[in-house]
Amino acid sequence: MLEFICDEIDASCSNDTNHPYYSRPIFEAVRQDAYKVVQQILSRSYNLIDFKNQQGHNIIQLAVINRSEKVYNLFYPIIKRTESYSTMTDSSMNNLVHLAGRLAPSYVLSRTPLPQVQHCNYSVSSNGVRSRWILQEVEKLMLPTHLLKENIYMETPEMETGIPLFRKEIAFTIFAVADAISLFSAATSLLVFLSIITTHFSKKDFRESLPRRLIIGLCVLFISATAIMVAFCTALYLVFCDQRPWMLAPIGGLACLPIAVIATLQFPLVVDLFISTSFPIFQKDKFDFVESEILLRMDEE
């Protein structure tokens, strides 16, 4: 569809590569980080790379302002190799570093409610803001972790010997294994969260250590919650389902509810932390056509 629209625009316009039909779409594509649209338009009208909007910003500067990482990756190899692009300034004499130091637009910040993820790759947030956010998150997670640890052991002993009545049942073996997994994972998650609270909160910690610990703590907490639901369901099965088999379905359905809630609420946080911690913003040599076009134009000049 994109190629068809561009073909129609090219057919209705003259041979001038700077025709205005592409100027507004490419600026909007940069703002939305739609790098495929930018790539397609530049392949047809490459001189738009130097075209400026009403504020005096070209598409490279606009990508920095709007934190459009994928669009910026189009030009990253060229910015490093070409001095004219790496040192360019806008009408207020702000270079790319000055533009990156600005606070991102509100719609960019609203993409994720996590200050740690929003600012982990930019120098616009102080350590105090990030440390407060991490401490708040850890304090929220330590309470359910502690409750899981306190309530995961449950069995029915025989009155005279103290040996569990259901020890020969397969369901009891599942219960014991799930109970042990929940205990160990809850204790591990609690220790991980405590290690976050007692850290030095240095700049290097915010970049790698703290997000990684938070990811580990959240994943282990999810394992603990899943294991305790399995243990609880097997305990109910042992007590009730021999006489009432119809209770197995509602018990299983209700057990999946808290697991689904935890996964739904915490999964976006884990994904954002993992991406911001494990993957670099800039991917070199991802789009070769941009570099080849610029080098060709430099040779012509």
PDB file of C-alpha atoms in Angstrom:
ATOM      1  CA  MET A   1       0.000   0.000   0.000  1.00  0.00           C
ATOM      2  CA  LEU A   2       2.810   2.415   0.874  1.00  0.00           C
ATOM      3  CA  GLU A   3       4.613   1.742  -2.396  1.00  0.00           C
ATOM      4  CA  PHE A   4       1.372   2.202  -4.347  1.00  0.00           C
ATOM      5  CA  ILE A   5       0.712   5.593  -2.728  1.00  0.00           C
ATOM      6  CA  CYS A   6       4.276   6.723  -3.406  1.00  0.00           C
ATOM      7  CA  ASP A   7       3.969   5.570  -7.025  1.00  0.00           C
ATOM      8  CA  GLU A   8       0.799   7.629  -7.414  1.00  0.00           C
ATOM      9  CA  ILE A   9       2.514  10.693  -5.937  1.00  0.00           C
ATOM     10  CA  ASP A  10       5.500  10.267  -8.228  1.00  0.00           C
ATOM     11  CA  ALA A  11       3.234   9.881 -11.231  1.00  0.00           C
ATOM     12  CA  SER A  12       1.286  13.055 -10.431  1.00  0.00           C
ATOM     13  CA  CYS A  13       4.342  15.214  -9.778  1.00  0.00           C
ATOM     14  CA  SER A  14       7.184  16.567 -11.818  1.00  0.00           C
ATOM     15  CA  ASN A  15      10.722  15.268 -11.767  1.00  0.00           C
ATOM     16  CA  ASP A  16      11.632  17.652  -8.947  1.00  0.00           C
ATOM     17  CA  THR A  17      12.628  15.469  -6.005  1.00  0.00           C
ATOM     18  CA  ASN A  18      11.785  18.189  -3.477  1.00  0.00           C
ATOM     19  CA  HIS A  19       8.101  18.371  -4.241  1.00  0.00           C
ATOM     20  CA  PRO A  20       6.003  19.222  -1.157  1.00  0.00           C
ATOM     21  CA  TYR A  21       3.839  16.107  -1.230  1.00  0.00           C
ATOM     22  CA  TYR A  22       6.438  14.168   0.758  1.00  0.00           C
ATOM     23  CA  SER A  23       7.474  16.850   3.250  1.00  0.00           C
ATOM     24  CA  ARG A  24       4.570  16.661   5.697  1.00  0.00           C
ATOM     25  CA  PRO A  25       4.246  12.840   5.556  1.00  0.00           C
ATOM     26  CA  ILE A  26       7.935  12.309   6.265  1.00  0.00           C
ATOM     27  CA  PHE A  27       7.889  14.665   9.266  1.00  0.00           C
ATOM     28  CA  GLU A  28       4.855  12.879  10.665  1.00  0.00           C
ATOM     29  CA  ALA A  29       6.488   9.516  10.014  1.00  0.00           C
ATOM     30  CA  VAL A  30       9.572  10.656  11.919  1.00  0.00           C
ATOM     31  CA  ARG A  31       7.404  11.824  14.813  1.00  0.00           C
ATOM     32  CA  GLN A  32       5.630   8.433  14.933  1.00  0.00           C
ATOM     33  CA  ASP A  33       8.940   6.519  14.507  1.00  0.00           C
ATOM     34  CA  ALA A  34       7.573   4.881  11.341  1.00  0.00           C
ATOM     35  CA  TYR A  35      10.987   4.095   9.899  1.00  0.00           C
ATOM     36  CA  LYS A  36       9.652   2.071   6.956  1.00  0.00           C
ATOM     37  CA  VAL A  37       7.707   5.072   5.722  1.00  0.00           C
ATOM     38  CA  VAL A  38      10.798   7.275   6.084  1.00  0.00           C
ATOM     39  CA  GLN A  39      12.890   4.693   4.257  1.00  0.00           C
ATOM     40  CA  GLN A  40      10.416   4.483   1.394  1.00  0.00           C
ATOM     41  CA  ILE A  41      10.121   8.250   0.985  1.00  0.00           C
ATOM     42  CA  LEU A  42      13.890   8.810   1.123  1.00  0.00           C
ATOM     43  CA  SER A  43      14.421   6.147  -1.527  1.00  0.00           C
ATOM     44  CA  ARG A  44      12.278   8.270  -3.847  1.00  0.00           C
ATOM     45  CA  SER A  45      13.182  11.797  -2.747  1.00  0.00           C
ATOM     46  CA  TYR A  46      16.471  11.679  -0.910  1.00  0.00           C
ATOM     47  CA  ASN A  47      16.983  15.455  -0.783  1.00  0.00           C
ATOM     48  CA  LEU A  48      14.273  15.558   1.893  1.00  0.00           C
ATOM     49  CA  ILE A  49      16.957  14.605   4.393  1.00  0.00           C
ATOM     50  CA  ASP A  50      17.978  18.277   4.453  1.00  0.00           C
ATOM     51  CA  PHE A  51      14.432  19.649   4.318  1.00  0.00           C
ATOM     52  CA  LYS A  52      13.461  21.563   7.478  1.00  0.00           C
ATOM     53  CA  ASN A  53      10.123  22.120   9.176  1.00  0.00           C
ATOM     54  CA  GLN A  54       8.766  25.409  10.502  1.00  0.00           C
ATOM     55  CA  GLN A  55      10.914  25.138  13.633  1.00  0.00           C
ATOM     56  CA  GLY A  56      14.072  24.779  11.567  1.00  0.00           C
ATOM     57  CA  HIS A  57      14.680  21.062  12.249  1.00  0.00           C
ATOM     58  CA  ASN A  58      15.474  18.452   9.633  1.00  0.00           C
ATOM     59  CA  ILE A  59      14.380  14.841   9.954  1.00  0.00           C
ATOM     60  CA  ILE A  60      17.530  13.767  11.831  1.00  0.00           C
ATOM     61  CA  GLN A  61      17.078  16.501  14.436  1.00  0.00           C
ATOM     62  CA  LEU A  62      13.363  15.768  14.623  1.00  0.00           C
ATOM     63  CA  ALA A  63      14.101  12.081  15.244  1.00  0.00           C
ATOM     64  CA  VAL A  64      16.319  13.038  18.185  1.00  0.00           C
ATOM     65  CA  ILE A  65      13.719  15.412  19.639  1.00  0.00           C
ATOM     66  CA  ASN A  66      10.931  12.824  19.397  1.00  0.00           C
ATOM     67  CA  ARG A  67      13.137   9.923  20.566  1.00  0.00           C
ATOM     68  CA  SER A  68      12.427   8.083  17.299  1.00  0.00           C
ATOM     69  CA  GLU A  69      15.091   5.431  17.739  1.00  0.00           C
ATOM     70  CA  LYS A  70      14.287   3.371  14.643  1.00  0.00           C
ATOM     71  CA  VAL A  71      14.359   6.426  12.399  1.00  0.00           C
ATOM     72  CA  TYR A  72      17.600   7.610  13.966  1.00  0.00           C
ATOM     73  CA  ASN A  73      19.120   4.202  13.231  1.00  0.00           C
ATOM     74  CA  LEU A  74      18.659   4.968   9.543  1.00  0.00           C
ATOM     75  CA  PHE A  75      21.208   7.747   9.800  1.00  0.00           C
ATOM     76  CA  TYR A  76      23.397   6.594  12.673  1.00  0.00           C
ATOM     77  CA  PRO A  77      26.311   5.274  10.533  1.00  0.00           C
ATOM     78  CA  ILE A  78      26.319   8.477   8.503  1.00  0.00           C
ATOM     79  CA  ILE A  79      26.219  10.762  11.528  1.00  0.00           C
ATOM     80  CA  LYS A  80      29.319   9.066  12.884  1.00  0.00           C
ATOM     81  CA  ARG A  81      31.183   9.206   9.568  1.00  0.00           C
ATOM     82  CA  THR A  82      30.083  12.585   8.243  1.00  0.00           C
ATOM     83  CA  GLU A  83      31.125  15.674  10.165  1.00  0.00           C
ATOM     84  CA  SER A  84      28.502  17.919   8.578  1.00  0.00           C
ATOM     85  CA  TYR A  85      25.712  15.793  10.041  1.00  0.00           C
ATOM     86  CA  SER A  86      27.331  15.090  13.398  1.00  0.00           C
ATOM     87  CA  THR A  87      27.978  18.804  14.071  1.00  0.00           C
ATOM     88  CA  MET A  88      24.874  20.323  12.499  1.00  0.00           C
ATOM     89  CA  THR A  89      22.852  22.818  14.539  1.00  0.00           C
ATOM     90  CA  ASP A  90      19.334  24.203  14.391  1.00  0.00           C
ATOM     91  CA  SER A  91      18.277  27.856  14.239  1.00  0.00           C
ATOM     92  CA  SER A  92      19.032  28.222  17.968  1.00  0.00           C
ATOM     93  CA  MET A  93      22.541  26.745  17.559  1.00  0.00           C
ATOM     94  CA  ASN A  94      21.584  23.510  19.312  1.00  0.00           C
ATOM     95  CA  ASN A  95      23.427  20.420  18.127  1.00  0.00           C
ATOM     96  CA  LEU A  96      22.198  16.835  18.416  1.00  0.00           C
ATOM     97  CA  VAL A  97      23.508  16.478  21.953  1.00  0.00           C
ATOM     98  CA  HIS A  98      21.565  19.566  23.068  1.00  0.00           C
ATOM     99  CA  LEU A  99      18.403  18.222  21.434  1.00  0.00           C
ATOM    100  CA  ALA A 100      18.852  14.825  23.084  1.00  0.00           C
ATOM    101  CA  GLY A 101      19.212  16.554  26.453  1.00  0.00           C
ATOM    102  CA  ARG A 102      15.761  18.082  26.205  1.00  0.00           C
ATOM    103  CA  LEU A 103      12.814  16.502  27.935  1.00  0.00           C
ATOM    104  CA  ALA A 104      10.971  14.291  25.471  1.00  0.00           C
ATOM    105  CA  PRO A 105       7.502  15.393  24.296  1.00  0.00           C
ATOM    106  CA  SER A 106       4.599  14.408  26.520  1.00  0.00           C
ATOM    107  CA  TYR A 107       3.196  11.857  24.075  1.00  0.00           C
ATOM    108  CA  VAL A 108       6.591  10.114  24.045  1.00  0.00           C
ATOM    109  CA  LEU A 109       6.728   9.983  27.827  1.00  0.00           C
ATOM    110  CA  SER A 110       3.176   8.647  27.935  1.00  0.00           C
ATOM    111  CA  ARG A 111       4.134   5.561  25.925  1.00  0.00           C
ATOM    112  CA  THR A 112       5.249   3.933  29.187  1.00  0.00           C
ATOM    113  CA  PRO A 113       4.530   5.027  32.775  1.00  0.00           C
ATOM    114  CA  LEU A 114       7.926   3.854  33.988  1.00  0.00           C
ATOM    115  CA  PRO A 115      10.424   6.636  34.710  1.00  0.00           C
ATOM    116  CA  GLN A 116      13.277   4.137  34.806  1.00  0.00           C
ATOM    117  CA  VAL A 117      12.477   2.871  31.320  1.00  0.00           C
ATOM    118  CA  GLN A 118      11.694   6.295  29.892  1.00  0.00           C
ATOM    119  CA  HIS A 119      14.981   7.822  30.929  1.00  0.00           C
ATOM    120  CA  CYS A 120      17.387   4.901  31.111  1.00  0.00           C
ATOM    121  CA  ASN A 121      18.928   5.859  27.771  1.00  0.00           C
ATOM    122  CA  TYR A 122      18.820   9.645  28.142  1.00  0.00           C
ATOM    123  CA  SER A 123      20.469  12.038  30.543  1.00  0.00           C
ATOM    124  CA  VAL A 124      17.303  13.937  31.415  1.00  0.00           C
ATOM    125  CA  SER A 125      16.424  12.205  34.670  1.00  0.00           C
ATOM    126  CA  SER A 126      18.230  12.513  37.968  1.00  0.00           C
ATOM    127  CA  ASN A 127      19.256   9.562  40.076  1.00  0.00           C
ATOM    128  CA  GLY A 128      16.808  10.704  42.737  1.00  0.00           C
ATOM    129  CA  VAL A 129      13.787  10.267  40.467  1.00  0.00           C
ATOM    130  CA  ARG A 130      14.863   6.815  39.343  1.00  0.00           C
ATOM    131  CA  SER A 131      15.832   5.665  42.836  1.00  0.00           C
ATOM    132  CA  ARG A 132      12.452   6.750  44.241  1.00  0.00           C
ATOM    133  CA  TRP A 133      10.632   4.878  41.498  1.00  0.00           C
ATOM    134  CA  ILE A 134      12.616   1.684  42.026  1.00  0.00           C
ATOM    135  CA  LEU A 135      12.172   1.825  45.804  1.00  0.00           C
ATOM    136  CA  GLN A 136       8.427   2.315  45.392  1.00  0.00           C
ATOM    137  CA  GLU A 137       8.186  -0.644  43.025  1.00  0.00           C
ATOM    138  CA  VAL A 138      10.215  -2.881  45.331  1.00  0.00           C
ATOM    139  CA  GLU A 139       8.141  -1.916  48.370  1.00  0.00           C
ATOM    140  CA  LYS A 140       4.971  -2.806  46.480  1.00  0.00           C
ATOM    141  CA  LEU A 141       6.364  -6.204  45.482  1.00  0.00           C
ATOM    142  CA  MET A 142       7.866  -7.173  48.840  1.00  0.00           C
ATOM    143  CA  LEU A 143       4.462  -7.433  50.564  1.00  0.00           C
ATOM    144  CA  PRO A 144       2.969 -10.078  48.231  1.00  0.00           C
ATOM    145  CA  THR A 145       6.311 -11.894  48.239  1.00  0.00           C
ATOM    146  CA  HIS A 146       6.259 -12.053  52.036  1.00  0.00           C
ATOM    147  CA  LEU A 147       2.630 -13.236  52.036  1.00  0.00           C
ATOM    148  CA  LEU A 148       3.451 -15.963  49.546  1.00  0.00           C
ATOM    149  CA  LYS A 149       6.339 -17.129  51.689  1.00  0.00           C
ATOM    150  CA  GLU A 150       4.173 -17.248  54.816  1.00  0.00           C
ATOM    151  CA  ASN A 151       1.258 -19.161  53.314  1.00  0.00           C
ATOM    152  CA  ILE A 152       2.776 -21.794  51.062  1.00  0.00           C
ATOM    153  CA  TYR A 153       3.036 -24.711  53.492  1.00  0.00           C
ATOM    154  CA  MET A 154      -0.095 -26.763  53.986  1.00  0.00           C
ATOM    155  CA  GLU A 155      -0.657 -30.444  54.614  1.00  0.00           C
ATOM    156  CA  THR A 156      -3.032 -32.806  56.482  1.00  0.00           C
ATOM    157  CA  PRO A 157      -1.134 -34.966  59.012  1.00  0.00           C
ATOM    158  CA  GLU A 158      -2.436 -38.165  60.502  1.00  0.00           C
ATOM    159  CA  MET A 159      -3.395 -37.629  64.138  1.00  0.00           C
ATOM    160  CA  GLU A 160      -1.323 -40.497  65.665  1.00  0.00           C
ATOM    161  CA  THR A 161       1.865 -40.627  63.557  1.00  0.00           C
ATOM    162  CA  GLY A 162       1.960 -37.131  62.051  1.00  0.00           C
ATOM    163  CA  ILE A 163       2.486 -38.596  58.559  1.00  0.00           C
ATOM    164  CA  PRO A 164       0.376 -36.928  55.837  1.00  0.00           C
ATOM    165  CA  LEU A 165      -2.734 -38.929  54.972  1.00  0.00           C
ATOM    166  CA  PHE A 166      -2.360 -38.378  51.220  1.00  0.00           C
ATOM    167  CA  ARG A 167       1.344 -39.239  50.969  1.00  0.00           C
ATOM    168  CA  LYS A 168       0.659 -42.101  48.517  1.00  0.00           C
ATOM    169  CA  GLU A 169      -1.381 -39.949  46.151  1.00  0.00           C
ATOM    170  CA  ILE A 170       0.201 -38.511  42.961  1.00  0.00           C
ATOM    171  CA  ALA A 171      -1.611 -35.257  43.651  1.00  0.00           C
ATOM    172  CA  PHE A 172       0.171 -34.985  46.997  1.00  0.00           C
ATOM    173  CA  THR A 173       3.552 -35.361  45.256  1.00  0.00           C
ATOM    174  CA  ILE A 174       2.576 -32.524  42.914  1.00  0.00           C
ATOM    175  CA  PHE A 175       1.502 -30.500  45.933  1.00  0.00           C
ATOM    176  CA  ALA A 176       4.809 -31.090  47.736  1.00  0.00           C
ATOM    177  CA  VAL A 177       6.910 -30.178  44.680  1.00  0.00           C
ATOM    178  CA  ALA A 178       4.866 -27.050  43.942  1.00  0.00           C
ATOM    179  CA  ASP A 179       4.994 -26.083  47.606  1.00  0.00           C
ATOM    180  CA  ALA A 180       8.795 -26.393  47.660  1.00  0.00           C
ATOM    181  CA  ILE A 181       9.194 -24.422  44.421  1.00  0.00           C
ATOM    182  CA  SER A 182       6.960 -21.677  45.761  1.00  0.00           C
ATOM    183  CA  LEU A 183       8.903 -21.485  49.023  1.00  0.00           C
ATOM    184  CA  PHE A 184      12.325 -21.303  47.394  1.00  0.00           C
ATOM    185  CA  SER A 185      11.271 -18.868  44.674  1.00  0.00           C
ATOM    186  CA  ALA A 186       9.466 -16.574  47.144  1.00  0.00           C
ATOM    187  CA  ALA A 187      12.517 -16.478  49.383  1.00  0.00           C
ATOM    188  CA  THR A 188      14.756 -15.816  46.367  1.00  0.00           C
ATOM    189  CA  SER A 189      12.497 -13.015  45.153  1.00  0.00           C
ATOM    190  CA  LEU A 190      12.484 -11.436  48.603  1.00  0.00           C
ATOM    191  CA  LEU A 191      16.299 -11.535  48.765  1.00  0.00           C
ATOM    192  CA  VAL A 192      16.563 -10.008  45.291  1.00  0.00           C
ATOM    193  CA  PHE A 193      14.267  -7.137  46.261  1.00  0.00           C
ATOM    194  CA  LEU A 194      16.253  -6.587  49.453  1.00  0.00           C
ATOM    195  CA  SER A 195      19.447  -6.406  47.400  1.00  0.00           C
ATOM    196  CA  ILE A 196      17.846  -3.642  45.330  1.00  0.00           C
ATOM    197  CA  ILE A 197      16.998  -1.619  48.432  1.00  0.00           C
ATOM    198  CA  THR A 198      20.533  -1.918  49.825  1.00  0.00           C
ATOM    199  CA  THR A 199      22.347  -0.984  46.593  1.00  0.00           C
ATOM    200  CA  HIS A 200      24.446   2.172  46.162  1.00  0.00           C
ATOM    201  CA  PHE A 201      22.202   3.561  43.353  1.00  0.00           C
ATOM    202  CA  SER A 202      25.144   4.630  41.228  1.00  0.00           C
ATOM    203  CA  LYS A 203      24.761   5.554  37.561  1.00  0.00           C
ATOM    204  CA  LYS A 204      26.198   2.224  36.465  1.00  0.00           C
ATOM    205  CA  ASP A 205      23.654   0.396  38.632  1.00  0.00           C
ATOM    206  CA  PHE A 206      20.762   2.169  36.909  1.00  0.00           C
ATOM    207  CA  ARG A 207      22.060   1.118  33.510  1.00  0.00           C
ATOM    208  CA  GLU A 208      22.508  -2.617  34.107  1.00  0.00           C
ATOM    209  CA  SER A 209      22.400  -3.964  37.650  1.00  0.00           C
ATOM    210  CA  LEU A 210      19.132  -2.596  39.031  1.00  0.00           C
ATOM    211  CA  PRO A 211      16.916  -3.305  35.987  1.00  0.00           C
ATOM    212  CA  ARG A 212      18.362  -6.806  35.761  1.00  0.00           C
ATOM    213  CA  ARG A 213      17.690  -7.480  39.441  1.00  0.00           C
ATOM    214  CA  LEU A 214      14.160  -6.167  39.087  1.00  0.00           C
ATOM    215  CA  ILE A 215      13.570  -8.451  36.089  1.00  0.00           C
ATOM    216  CA  ILE A 216      14.853 -11.462  38.036  1.00  0.00           C
ATOM    217  CA  GLY A 217      12.742 -10.571  41.066  1.00  0.00           C
ATOM    218  CA  LEU A 218       9.570 -10.183  39.008  1.00  0.00           C
ATOM    219  CA  CYS A 219      10.113 -13.435  37.106  1.00  0.00           C
ATOM    220  CA  VAL A 220      10.841 -15.419  40.271  1.00  0.00           C
ATOM    221  CA  LEU A 221       7.812 -13.839  41.962  1.00  0.00           C
ATOM    222  CA  PHE A 222       5.641 -14.976  39.045  1.00  0.00           C
ATOM    223  CA  ILE A 223       7.044 -18.502  39.384  1.00  0.00           C
ATOM    224  CA  SER A 224       6.276 -18.456  43.101  1.00  0.00           C
ATOM    225  CA  ALA A 225       2.695 -17.287  42.544  1.00  0.00           C
ATOM    226  CA  THR A 226       2.150 -19.948  39.869  1.00  0.00           C
ATOM    227  CA  ALA A 227       3.568 -22.689  42.096  1.00  0.00           C
ATOM    228  CA  ILE A 228       1.424 -21.721  45.082  1.00  0.00           C
ATOM    229  CA  MET A 229      -1.688 -21.773  42.888  1.00  0.00           C
ATOM    230  CA  VAL A 230      -0.768 -25.276  41.727  1.00  0.00           C
ATOM    231  CA  ALA A 231      -0.198 -26.364  45.328  1.00  0.00           C
ATOM    232  CA  PHE A 232      -3.510 -24.837  46.437  1.00  0.00           C
ATOM    233  CA  CYS A 233      -5.430 -26.515  43.606  1.00  0.00           C
ATOM    234  CA  THR A 234      -3.917 -29.933  44.327  1.00  0.00           C
ATOM    235  CA  ALA A 235      -4.778 -29.531  48.016  1.00  0.00           C
ATOM    236  CA  LEU A 236      -8.399 -28.787  47.163  1.00  0.00           C
ATOM    237  CA  TYR A 237      -8.402 -31.689  44.733  1.00  0.00           C
ATOM    238  CA  LEU A 238      -7.230 -34.083  47.418  1.00  0.00           C
ATOM    239  CA  VAL A 239      -9.868 -32.924  49.886  1.00  0.00           C
ATOM    240  CA  PHE A 240     -12.951 -32.387  47.726  1.00  0.00           C
ATOM    241  CA  CYS A 241     -12.645 -33.719  44.190  1.00  0.00           C
ATOM    242  CA  ASP A 242     -12.867 -37.429  45.049  1.00  0.00           C
ATOM    243  CA  GLN A 243     -16.458 -36.882  46.172  1.00  0.00           C
ATOM    244  CA  ARG A 244     -17.226 -33.922  43.887  1.00  0.00           C
ATOM    245  CA  PRO A 245     -15.368 -34.244  40.529  1.00  0.00           C
ATOM    246  CA  TRP A 246     -17.282 -31.282  39.084  1.00  0.00           C
ATOM    247  CA  MET A 247     -15.341 -28.954  41.376  1.00  0.00           C
ATOM    248  CA  LEU A 248     -12.098 -29.537  39.434  1.00  0.00           C
ATOM    249  CA  ALA A 249     -13.043 -27.189  36.580  1.00  0.00           C
ATOM    250  CA  PRO A 250     -13.996 -24.120  38.689  1.00  0.00           C
ATOM    251  CA  ILE A 251     -10.959 -24.644  40.933  1.00  0.00           C
ATOM    252  CA  GLY A 252      -8.637 -24.691  37.905  1.00  0.00           C
ATOM    253  CA  GLY A 253     -10.326 -21.653  36.384  1.00  0.00           C
ATOM    254  CA  LEU A 254     -10.093 -19.612  39.570  1.00  0.00           C
ATOM    255  CA  ALA A 255      -6.446 -20.616  40.002  1.00  0.00           C
ATOM    256  CA  CYS A 256      -5.608 -19.246  36.554  1.00  0.00           C
ATOM    257  CA  LEU A 257      -7.171 -15.869  37.397  1.00  0.00           C
ATOM    258  CA  PRO A 258      -4.437 -14.497  39.732  1.00  0.00           C
ATOM    259  CA  ILE A 259      -1.724 -15.877  37.438  1.00  0.00           C
ATOM    260  CA  ALA A 260      -3.281 -14.085  34.478  1.00  0.00           C
ATOM    261  CA  VAL A 261      -3.608 -10.862  36.487  1.00  0.00           C
ATOM    262  CA  ILE A 262       0.064 -10.943  37.504  1.00  0.00           C
ATOM    263  CA  ALA A 263       1.194 -11.722  33.966  1.00  0.00           C
ATOM    264  CA  THR A 264      -0.964  -8.966  32.476  1.00  0.00           C
ATOM    265  CA  LEU A 265       0.106  -6.274  34.929  1.00  0.00           C
ATOM    266  CA  GLN A 266       3.809  -7.077  35.196  1.00  0.00           C
ATOM    267  CA  PHE A 267       4.644  -8.404  31.727  1.00  0.00           C
ATOM    268  CA  PRO A 268       4.898  -4.942  30.092  1.00  0.00           C
ATOM    269  CA  LEU A 269       7.271  -3.843  32.860  1.00  0.00           C
ATOM    270  CA  VAL A 270       9.514  -6.873  32.358  1.00  0.00           C
ATOM    271  CA  VAL A 271       9.556  -6.436  28.574  1.00  0.00           C
ATOM    272  CA  ASP A 272      10.407  -2.716  28.768  1.00  0.00           C
ATOM    273  CA  LEU A 273      13.162  -3.331  31.291  1.00  0.00           C
ATOM    274  CA  PHE A 274      14.597  -6.202  29.253  1.00  0.00           C
ATOM    275  CA  ILE A 275      14.631  -4.237  25.999  1.00  0.00           C
ATOM    276  CA  SER A 276      16.110  -1.095  27.540  1.00  0.00           C
ATOM    277  CA  THR A 277      18.776  -3.099  29.372  1.00  0.00           C
ATOM    278  CA  SER A 278      19.777  -5.800  26.884  1.00  0.00           C
ATOM    279  CA  PHE A 279      19.476  -4.137  23.489  1.00  0.00           C
ATOM    280  CA  PRO A 280      21.376  -1.042  22.306  1.00  0.00           C
ATOM    281  CA  ILE A 281      19.481   1.930  20.962  1.00  0.00           C
ATOM    282  CA  PHE A 282      21.682   2.323  17.905  1.00  0.00           C
ATOM    283  CA  GLN A 283      22.062  -0.561  15.465  1.00  0.00           C
ATOM    284  CA  LYS A 284      24.922  -0.003  13.104  1.00  0.00           C
ATOM    285  CA  ASP A 285      24.733  -0.823   9.403  1.00  0.00           C
ATOM    286  CA  LYS A 286      21.071  -1.771   9.608  1.00  0.00           C
ATOM    287  CA  PHE A 287      20.064   0.229   6.542  1.00  0.00           C
ATOM    288  CA  ASP A 288      22.782   0.360   3.911  1.00  0.00           C
ATOM    289  CA  PHE A 289      20.886   2.437   1.371  1.00  0.00           C
ATOM    290  CA  VAL A 290      21.066   5.618   3.475  1.00  0.00           C
ATOM    291  CA  GLU A 291      24.833   5.450   3.771  1.00  0.00           C
ATOM    292  CA  SER A 292      25.329   4.654   0.092  1.00  0.00           C
ATOM    293  CA  GLU A 293      23.099   7.552  -0.973  1.00  0.00           C
ATOM    294  CA  ILE A 294      24.968  10.067   1.174  1.00  0.00           C
ATOM    295  CA  LEU A 295      28.393   8.877   0.064  1.00  0.00           C
ATOM    296  CA  LEU A 296      27.264   9.041  -3.558  1.00  0.00           C
ATOM    297  CA  ARG A 297      26.041  12.609  -3.120  1.00  0.00           C
ATOM    298  CA  MET A 298      29.294  13.578  -1.390  1.00  0.00           C
ATOM    299  CA  ASP A 299      31.282  12.172  -4.308  1.00  0.00           C
ATOM    300  CA  GLU A 300      29.182  14.163  -6.755  1.00  0.00           C
ATOM    301  CA  GLU A 301      29.805  17.357  -4.801  1.00  0.00           C
TER     302      GLU A 301
END
